[in-house]
PDB file of C-alpha atoms in Angstrom:
ATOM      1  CA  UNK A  47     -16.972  -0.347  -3.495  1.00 57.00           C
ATOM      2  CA  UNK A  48     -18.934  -2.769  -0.786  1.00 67.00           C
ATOM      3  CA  UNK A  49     -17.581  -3.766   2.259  1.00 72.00           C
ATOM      4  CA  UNK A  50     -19.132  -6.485   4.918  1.00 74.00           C
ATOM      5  CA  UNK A  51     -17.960  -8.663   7.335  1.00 85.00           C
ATOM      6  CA  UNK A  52     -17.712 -12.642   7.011  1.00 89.00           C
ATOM      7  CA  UNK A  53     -15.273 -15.687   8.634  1.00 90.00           C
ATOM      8  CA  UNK A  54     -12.313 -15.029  11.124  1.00 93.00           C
ATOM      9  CA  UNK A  55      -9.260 -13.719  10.741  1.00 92.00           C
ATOM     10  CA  UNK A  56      -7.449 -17.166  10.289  1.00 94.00           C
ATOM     11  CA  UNK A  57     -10.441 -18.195   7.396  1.00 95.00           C
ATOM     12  CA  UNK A  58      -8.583 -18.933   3.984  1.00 94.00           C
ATOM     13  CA  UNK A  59     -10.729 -16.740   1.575  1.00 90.00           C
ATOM     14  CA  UNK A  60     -12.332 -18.409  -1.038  1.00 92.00           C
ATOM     15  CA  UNK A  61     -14.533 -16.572  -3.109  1.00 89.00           C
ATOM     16  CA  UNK A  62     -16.407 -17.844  -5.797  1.00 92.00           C
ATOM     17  CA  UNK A  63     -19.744 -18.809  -7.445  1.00 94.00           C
ATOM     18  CA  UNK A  64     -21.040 -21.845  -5.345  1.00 96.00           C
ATOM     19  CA  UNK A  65     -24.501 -21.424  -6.184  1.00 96.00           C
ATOM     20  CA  UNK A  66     -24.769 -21.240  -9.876  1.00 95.00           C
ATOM     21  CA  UNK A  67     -26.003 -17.659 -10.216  1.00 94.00           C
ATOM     22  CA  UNK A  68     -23.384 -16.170 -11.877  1.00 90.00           C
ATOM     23  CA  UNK A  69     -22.407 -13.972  -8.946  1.00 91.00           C
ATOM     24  CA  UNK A  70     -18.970 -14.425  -6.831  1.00 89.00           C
ATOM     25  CA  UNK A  71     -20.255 -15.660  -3.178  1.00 92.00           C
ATOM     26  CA  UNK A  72     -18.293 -15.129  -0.397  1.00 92.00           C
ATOM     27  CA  UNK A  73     -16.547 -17.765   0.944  1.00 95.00           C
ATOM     28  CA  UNK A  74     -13.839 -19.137   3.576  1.00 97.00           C
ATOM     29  CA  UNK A  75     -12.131 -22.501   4.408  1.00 98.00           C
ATOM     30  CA  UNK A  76     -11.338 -23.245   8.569  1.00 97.00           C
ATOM     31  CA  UNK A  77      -8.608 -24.710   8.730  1.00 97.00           C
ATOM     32  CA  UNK A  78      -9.376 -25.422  12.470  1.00 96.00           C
ATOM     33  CA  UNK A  79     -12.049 -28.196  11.698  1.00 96.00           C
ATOM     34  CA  UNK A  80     -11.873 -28.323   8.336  1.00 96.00           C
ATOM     35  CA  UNK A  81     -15.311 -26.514   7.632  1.00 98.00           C
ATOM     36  CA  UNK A  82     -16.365 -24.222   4.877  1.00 98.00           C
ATOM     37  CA  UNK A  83     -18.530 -21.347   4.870  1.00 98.00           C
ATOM     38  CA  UNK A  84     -20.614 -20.202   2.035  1.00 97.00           C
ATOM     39  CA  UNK A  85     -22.740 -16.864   1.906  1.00 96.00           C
ATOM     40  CA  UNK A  86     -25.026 -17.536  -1.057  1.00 95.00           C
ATOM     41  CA  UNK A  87     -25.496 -14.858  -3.228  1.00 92.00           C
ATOM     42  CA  UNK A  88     -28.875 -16.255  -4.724  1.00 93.00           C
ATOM     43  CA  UNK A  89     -30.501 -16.102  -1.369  1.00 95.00           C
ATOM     44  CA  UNK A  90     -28.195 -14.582   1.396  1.00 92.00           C
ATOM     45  CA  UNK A  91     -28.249 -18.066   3.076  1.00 94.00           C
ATOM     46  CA  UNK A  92     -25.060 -19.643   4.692  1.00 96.00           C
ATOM     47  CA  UNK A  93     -23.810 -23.335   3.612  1.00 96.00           C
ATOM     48  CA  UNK A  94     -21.839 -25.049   5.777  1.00 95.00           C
ATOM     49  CA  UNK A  95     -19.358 -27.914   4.286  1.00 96.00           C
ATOM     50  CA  UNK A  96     -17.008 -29.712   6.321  1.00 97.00           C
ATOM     51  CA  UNK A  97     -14.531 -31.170   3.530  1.00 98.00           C
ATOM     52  CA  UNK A  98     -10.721 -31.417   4.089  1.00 97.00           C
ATOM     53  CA  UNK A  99      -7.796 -31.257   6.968  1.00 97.00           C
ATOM     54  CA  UNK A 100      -6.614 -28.382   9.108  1.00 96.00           C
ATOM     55  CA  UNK A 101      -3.053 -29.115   6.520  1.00 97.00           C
ATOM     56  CA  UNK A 102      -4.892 -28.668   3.743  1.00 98.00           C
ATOM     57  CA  UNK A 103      -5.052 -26.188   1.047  1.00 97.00           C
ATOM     58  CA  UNK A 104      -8.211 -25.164  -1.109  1.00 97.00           C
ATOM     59  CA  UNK A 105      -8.691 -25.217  -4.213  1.00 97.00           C
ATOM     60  CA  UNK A 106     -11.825 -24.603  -5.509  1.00 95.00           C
ATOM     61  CA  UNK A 107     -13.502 -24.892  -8.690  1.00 96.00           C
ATOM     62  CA  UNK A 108     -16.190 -25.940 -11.440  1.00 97.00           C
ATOM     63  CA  UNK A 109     -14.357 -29.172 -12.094  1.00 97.00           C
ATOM     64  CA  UNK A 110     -17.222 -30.647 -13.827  1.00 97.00           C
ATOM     65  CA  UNK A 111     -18.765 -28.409 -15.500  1.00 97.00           C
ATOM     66  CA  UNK A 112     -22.373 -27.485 -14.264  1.00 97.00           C
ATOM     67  CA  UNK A 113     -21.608 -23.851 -13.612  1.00 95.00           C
ATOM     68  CA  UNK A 114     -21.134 -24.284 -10.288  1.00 97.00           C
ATOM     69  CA  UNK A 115     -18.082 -24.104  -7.865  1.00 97.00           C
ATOM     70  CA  UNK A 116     -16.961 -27.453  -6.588  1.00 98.00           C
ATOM     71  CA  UNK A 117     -15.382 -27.248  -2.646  1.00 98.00           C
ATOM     72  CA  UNK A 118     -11.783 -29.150  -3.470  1.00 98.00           C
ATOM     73  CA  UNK A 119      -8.441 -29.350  -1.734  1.00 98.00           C
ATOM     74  CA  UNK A 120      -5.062 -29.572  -2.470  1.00 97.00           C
ATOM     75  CA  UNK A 121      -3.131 -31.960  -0.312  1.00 98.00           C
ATOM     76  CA  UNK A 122       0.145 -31.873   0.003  1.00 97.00           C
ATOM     77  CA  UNK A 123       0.708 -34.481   1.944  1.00 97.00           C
ATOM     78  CA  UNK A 124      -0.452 -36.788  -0.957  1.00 97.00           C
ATOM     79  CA  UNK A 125       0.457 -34.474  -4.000  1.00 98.00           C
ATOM     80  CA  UNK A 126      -3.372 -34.823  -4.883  1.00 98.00           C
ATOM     81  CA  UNK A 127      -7.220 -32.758  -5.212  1.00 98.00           C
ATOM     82  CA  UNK A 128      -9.222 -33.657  -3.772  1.00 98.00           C
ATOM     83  CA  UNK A 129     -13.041 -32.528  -5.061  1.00 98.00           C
ATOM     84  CA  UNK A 130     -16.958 -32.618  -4.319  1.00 98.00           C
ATOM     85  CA  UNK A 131     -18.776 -32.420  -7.298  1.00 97.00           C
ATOM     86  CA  UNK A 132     -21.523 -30.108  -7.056  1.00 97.00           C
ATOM     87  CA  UNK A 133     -23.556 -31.552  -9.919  1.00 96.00           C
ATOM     88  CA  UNK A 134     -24.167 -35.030  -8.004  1.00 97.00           C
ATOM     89  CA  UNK A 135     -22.107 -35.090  -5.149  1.00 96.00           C
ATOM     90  CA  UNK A 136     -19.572 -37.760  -5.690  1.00 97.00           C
ATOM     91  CA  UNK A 137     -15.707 -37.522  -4.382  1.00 97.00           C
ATOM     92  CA  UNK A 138     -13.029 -37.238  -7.273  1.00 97.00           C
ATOM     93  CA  UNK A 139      -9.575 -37.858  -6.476  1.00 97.00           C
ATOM     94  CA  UNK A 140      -6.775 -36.508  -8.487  1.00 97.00           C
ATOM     95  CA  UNK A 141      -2.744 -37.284  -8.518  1.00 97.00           C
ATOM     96  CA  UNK A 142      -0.976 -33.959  -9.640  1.00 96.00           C
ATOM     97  CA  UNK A 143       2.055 -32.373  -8.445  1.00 96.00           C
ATOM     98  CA  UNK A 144       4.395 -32.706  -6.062  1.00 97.00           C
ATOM     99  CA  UNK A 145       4.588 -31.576  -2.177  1.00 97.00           C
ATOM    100  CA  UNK A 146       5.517 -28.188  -2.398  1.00 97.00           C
ATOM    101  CA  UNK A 147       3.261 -27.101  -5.249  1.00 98.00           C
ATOM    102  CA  UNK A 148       0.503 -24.172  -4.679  1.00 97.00           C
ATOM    103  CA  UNK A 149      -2.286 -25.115  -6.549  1.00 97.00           C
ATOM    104  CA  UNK A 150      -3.594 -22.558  -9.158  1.00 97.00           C
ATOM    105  CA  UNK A 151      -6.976 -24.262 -10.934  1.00 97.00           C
ATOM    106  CA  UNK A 152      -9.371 -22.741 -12.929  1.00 95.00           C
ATOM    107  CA  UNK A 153     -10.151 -23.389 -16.819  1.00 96.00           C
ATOM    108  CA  UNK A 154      -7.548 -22.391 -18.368  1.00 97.00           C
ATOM    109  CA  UNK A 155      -8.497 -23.620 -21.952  1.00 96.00           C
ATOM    110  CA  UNK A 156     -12.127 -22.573 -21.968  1.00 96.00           C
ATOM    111  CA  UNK A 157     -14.012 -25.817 -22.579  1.00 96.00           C
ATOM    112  CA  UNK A 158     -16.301 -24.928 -19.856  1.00 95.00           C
ATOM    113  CA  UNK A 159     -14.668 -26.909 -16.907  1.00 97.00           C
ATOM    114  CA  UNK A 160     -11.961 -25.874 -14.525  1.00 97.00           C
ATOM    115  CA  UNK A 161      -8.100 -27.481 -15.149  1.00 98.00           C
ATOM    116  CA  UNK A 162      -6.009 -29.197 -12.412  1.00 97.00           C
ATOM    117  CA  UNK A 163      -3.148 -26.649 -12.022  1.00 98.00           C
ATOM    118  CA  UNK A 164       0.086 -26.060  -9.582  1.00 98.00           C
ATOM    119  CA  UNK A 165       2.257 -23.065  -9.216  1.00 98.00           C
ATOM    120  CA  UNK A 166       5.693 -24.298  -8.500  1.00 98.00           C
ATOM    121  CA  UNK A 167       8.337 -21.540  -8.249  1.00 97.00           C
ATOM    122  CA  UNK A 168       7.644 -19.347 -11.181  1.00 97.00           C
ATOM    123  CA  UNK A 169       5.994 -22.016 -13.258  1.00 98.00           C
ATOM    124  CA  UNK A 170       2.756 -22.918 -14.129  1.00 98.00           C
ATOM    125  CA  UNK A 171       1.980 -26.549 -15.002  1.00 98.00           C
ATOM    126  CA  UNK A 172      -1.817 -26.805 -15.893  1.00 98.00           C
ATOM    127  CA  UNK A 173      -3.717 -29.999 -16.600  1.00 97.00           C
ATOM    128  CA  UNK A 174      -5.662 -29.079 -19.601  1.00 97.00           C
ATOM    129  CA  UNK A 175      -9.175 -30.712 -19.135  1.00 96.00           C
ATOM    130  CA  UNK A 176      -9.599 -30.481 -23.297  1.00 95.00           C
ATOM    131  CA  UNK A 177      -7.214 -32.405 -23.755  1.00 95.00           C
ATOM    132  CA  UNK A 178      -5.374 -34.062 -20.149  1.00 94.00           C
ATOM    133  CA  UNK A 179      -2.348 -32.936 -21.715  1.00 96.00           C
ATOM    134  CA  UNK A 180       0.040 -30.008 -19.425  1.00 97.00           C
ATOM    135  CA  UNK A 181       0.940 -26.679 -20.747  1.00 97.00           C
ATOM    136  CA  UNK A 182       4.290 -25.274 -18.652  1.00 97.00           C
ATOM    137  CA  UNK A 183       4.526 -21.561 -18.378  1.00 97.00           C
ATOM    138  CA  UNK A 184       7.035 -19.403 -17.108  1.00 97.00           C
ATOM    139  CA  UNK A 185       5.446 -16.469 -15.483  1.00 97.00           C
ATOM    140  CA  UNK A 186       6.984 -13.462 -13.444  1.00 96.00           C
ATOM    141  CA  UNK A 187       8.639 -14.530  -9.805  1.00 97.00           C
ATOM    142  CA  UNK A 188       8.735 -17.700  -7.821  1.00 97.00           C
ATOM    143  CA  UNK A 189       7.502 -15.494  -4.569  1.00 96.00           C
ATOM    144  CA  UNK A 190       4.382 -13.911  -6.064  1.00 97.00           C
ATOM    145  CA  UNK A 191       1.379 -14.582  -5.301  1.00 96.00           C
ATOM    146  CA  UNK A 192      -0.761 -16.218  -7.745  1.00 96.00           C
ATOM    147  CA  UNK A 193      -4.134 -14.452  -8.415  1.00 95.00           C
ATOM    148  CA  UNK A 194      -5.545 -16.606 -11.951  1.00 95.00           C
ATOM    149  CA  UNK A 195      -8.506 -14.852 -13.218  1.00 92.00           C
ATOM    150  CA  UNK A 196     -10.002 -13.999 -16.926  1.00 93.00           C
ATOM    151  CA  UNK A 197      -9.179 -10.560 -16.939  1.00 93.00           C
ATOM    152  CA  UNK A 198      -9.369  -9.963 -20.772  1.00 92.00           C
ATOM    153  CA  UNK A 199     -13.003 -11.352 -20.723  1.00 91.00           C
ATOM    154  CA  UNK A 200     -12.507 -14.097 -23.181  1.00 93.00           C
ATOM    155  CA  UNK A 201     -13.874 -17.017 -21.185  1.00 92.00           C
ATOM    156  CA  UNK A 202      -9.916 -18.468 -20.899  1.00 95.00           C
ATOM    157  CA  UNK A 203      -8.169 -17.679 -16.783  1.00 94.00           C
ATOM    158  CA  UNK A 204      -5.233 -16.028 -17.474  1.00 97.00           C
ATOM    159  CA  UNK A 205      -1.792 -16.356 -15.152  1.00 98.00           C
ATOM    160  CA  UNK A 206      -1.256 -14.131 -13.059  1.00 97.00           C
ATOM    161  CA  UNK A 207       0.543 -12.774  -9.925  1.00 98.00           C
ATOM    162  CA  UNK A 208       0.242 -10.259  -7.215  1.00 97.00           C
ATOM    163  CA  UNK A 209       3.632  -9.059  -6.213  1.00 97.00           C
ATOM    164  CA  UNK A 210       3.697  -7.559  -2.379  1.00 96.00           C
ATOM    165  CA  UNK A 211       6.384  -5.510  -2.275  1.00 96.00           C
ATOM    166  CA  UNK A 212       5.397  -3.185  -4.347  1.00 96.00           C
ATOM    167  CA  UNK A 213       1.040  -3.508  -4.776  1.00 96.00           C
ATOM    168  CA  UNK A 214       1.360  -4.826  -8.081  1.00 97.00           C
ATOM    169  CA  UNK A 215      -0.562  -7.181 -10.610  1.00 97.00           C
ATOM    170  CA  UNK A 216       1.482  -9.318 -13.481  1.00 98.00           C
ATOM    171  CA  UNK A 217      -1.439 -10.492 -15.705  1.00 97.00           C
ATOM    172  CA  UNK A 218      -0.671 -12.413 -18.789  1.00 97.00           C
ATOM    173  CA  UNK A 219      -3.441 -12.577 -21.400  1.00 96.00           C
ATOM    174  CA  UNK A 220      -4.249 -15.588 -22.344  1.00 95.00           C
ATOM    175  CA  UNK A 221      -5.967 -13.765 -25.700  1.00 92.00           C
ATOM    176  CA  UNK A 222      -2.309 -12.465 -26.566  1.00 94.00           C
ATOM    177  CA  UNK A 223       0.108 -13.224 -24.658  1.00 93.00           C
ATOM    178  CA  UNK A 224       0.912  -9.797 -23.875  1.00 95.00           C
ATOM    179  CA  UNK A 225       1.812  -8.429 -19.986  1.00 96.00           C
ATOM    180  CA  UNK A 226      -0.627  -6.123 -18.393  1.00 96.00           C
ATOM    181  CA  UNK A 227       0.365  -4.729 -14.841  1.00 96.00           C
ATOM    182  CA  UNK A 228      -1.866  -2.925 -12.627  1.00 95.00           C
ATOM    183  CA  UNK A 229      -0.751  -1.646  -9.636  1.00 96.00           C
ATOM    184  CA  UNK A 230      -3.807  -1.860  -6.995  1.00 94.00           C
ATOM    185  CA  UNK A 231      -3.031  -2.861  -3.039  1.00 94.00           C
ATOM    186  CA  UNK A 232       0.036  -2.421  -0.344  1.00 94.00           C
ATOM    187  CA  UNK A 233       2.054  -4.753   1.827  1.00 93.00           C
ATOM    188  CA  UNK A 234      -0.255  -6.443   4.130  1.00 93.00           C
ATOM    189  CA  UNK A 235      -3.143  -6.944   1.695  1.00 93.00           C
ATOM    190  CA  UNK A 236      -4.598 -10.316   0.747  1.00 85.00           C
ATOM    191  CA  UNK A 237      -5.516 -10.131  -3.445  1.00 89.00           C
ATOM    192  CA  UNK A 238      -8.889 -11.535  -3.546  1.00 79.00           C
ATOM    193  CA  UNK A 239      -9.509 -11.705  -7.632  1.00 81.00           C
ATOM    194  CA  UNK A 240     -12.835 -12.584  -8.837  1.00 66.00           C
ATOM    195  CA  UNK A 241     -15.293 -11.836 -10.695  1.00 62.00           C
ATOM    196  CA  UNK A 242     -18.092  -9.620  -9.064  1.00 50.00           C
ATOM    197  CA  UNK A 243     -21.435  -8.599 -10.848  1.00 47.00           C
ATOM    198  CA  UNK A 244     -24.695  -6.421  -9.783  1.00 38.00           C
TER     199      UNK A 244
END
């Protein structure tokens, strides 16, 4: 187990691999002026991104493919991502949703770049980049927390939820199908799931 100290208490934690090394970097969104912070695993450096409003929600991912994390937000507001690409830079909008949606994106069908998805009660709708068509599924309750990760190691994210009240992990593999519950954390805790290498 490691343990260090990065952001402020009100930071939205984003971890995930910014700088292409295959290592989860440590990451937060400010609501307060709308800045992210990036601690580079590749060098220990600190970027600093100011992308998106205080209303905002993130929503990071490797929308286009390059192996790297793009900085993106969900607005509500607008029902729409909003994106940097981190291969070149350029803005990409995206109408998905509706207000009231959490948004849940990561690549879901394993083509090698991340899917627009939104939680909305206890369904899934994800944008399947393959294909642009949606896959619904029904997963667990509308008040868990949503922690998508590949847990079965087979390249795909698979849906999943933390539920508070009682420190435990719904994870449905997206190799089978089949339910897999861990129960890791207490009331209070923040599920951070990612991938983390030495």
């Amino acid at each position: 187990m490691s343990a260090y100290t990065f952001g402020m208490n009100s930071d939205k934690v984003m971890p995930a691999d910014y700088d292409g090394d295959g290592r989860t970097n440590a990451a937060v969104f400010r609501p307060s002026n709308g800045t992210w912070y990036i601690l580079r695993s590749s060098d220990a450096g600190v970027t600093y991104q100011q992308f998106g409003f205080s209303t905002d929600t993130p929503a990071t991912a490797d929308f286009d493919g390059d192996g790297k994390a793009d900085i993106g937000v969900w607005r509500d507001s607008s029902a729409s991502f909003y994106s940097i690409n981190s291969s070149n830079g350029q803005l990409q909008t995206v109408n998905y949703g509706q207000s009231g949606d959490v948004p849940v994106c990561g690549d879901y069908d394993g083509d090698g770049r991340a899917d627009y998805a939104l939680k909305r009660g206890n369904q899934w709708l994800i944008r399947q980049s393959s294909n642009l068509q949606t896959q619904t599924i029904t997963w667990e309750q509308a008040a868990d927390k949503a922690v998508p990760n590949d847990y079965d190691g087979d390249g795909k994210l698979d849906v999943a939820v933390w539920r508070e009240s009682n420190g435990t992990w719904y994870i449905r593999n997206s190799s089978t199908g089949a339910l897999r519950q861990v129960a890791w954390g207490m009331t209070g805790d923040i599920p951070v799931p990612a991938l983390y290498r030495r």
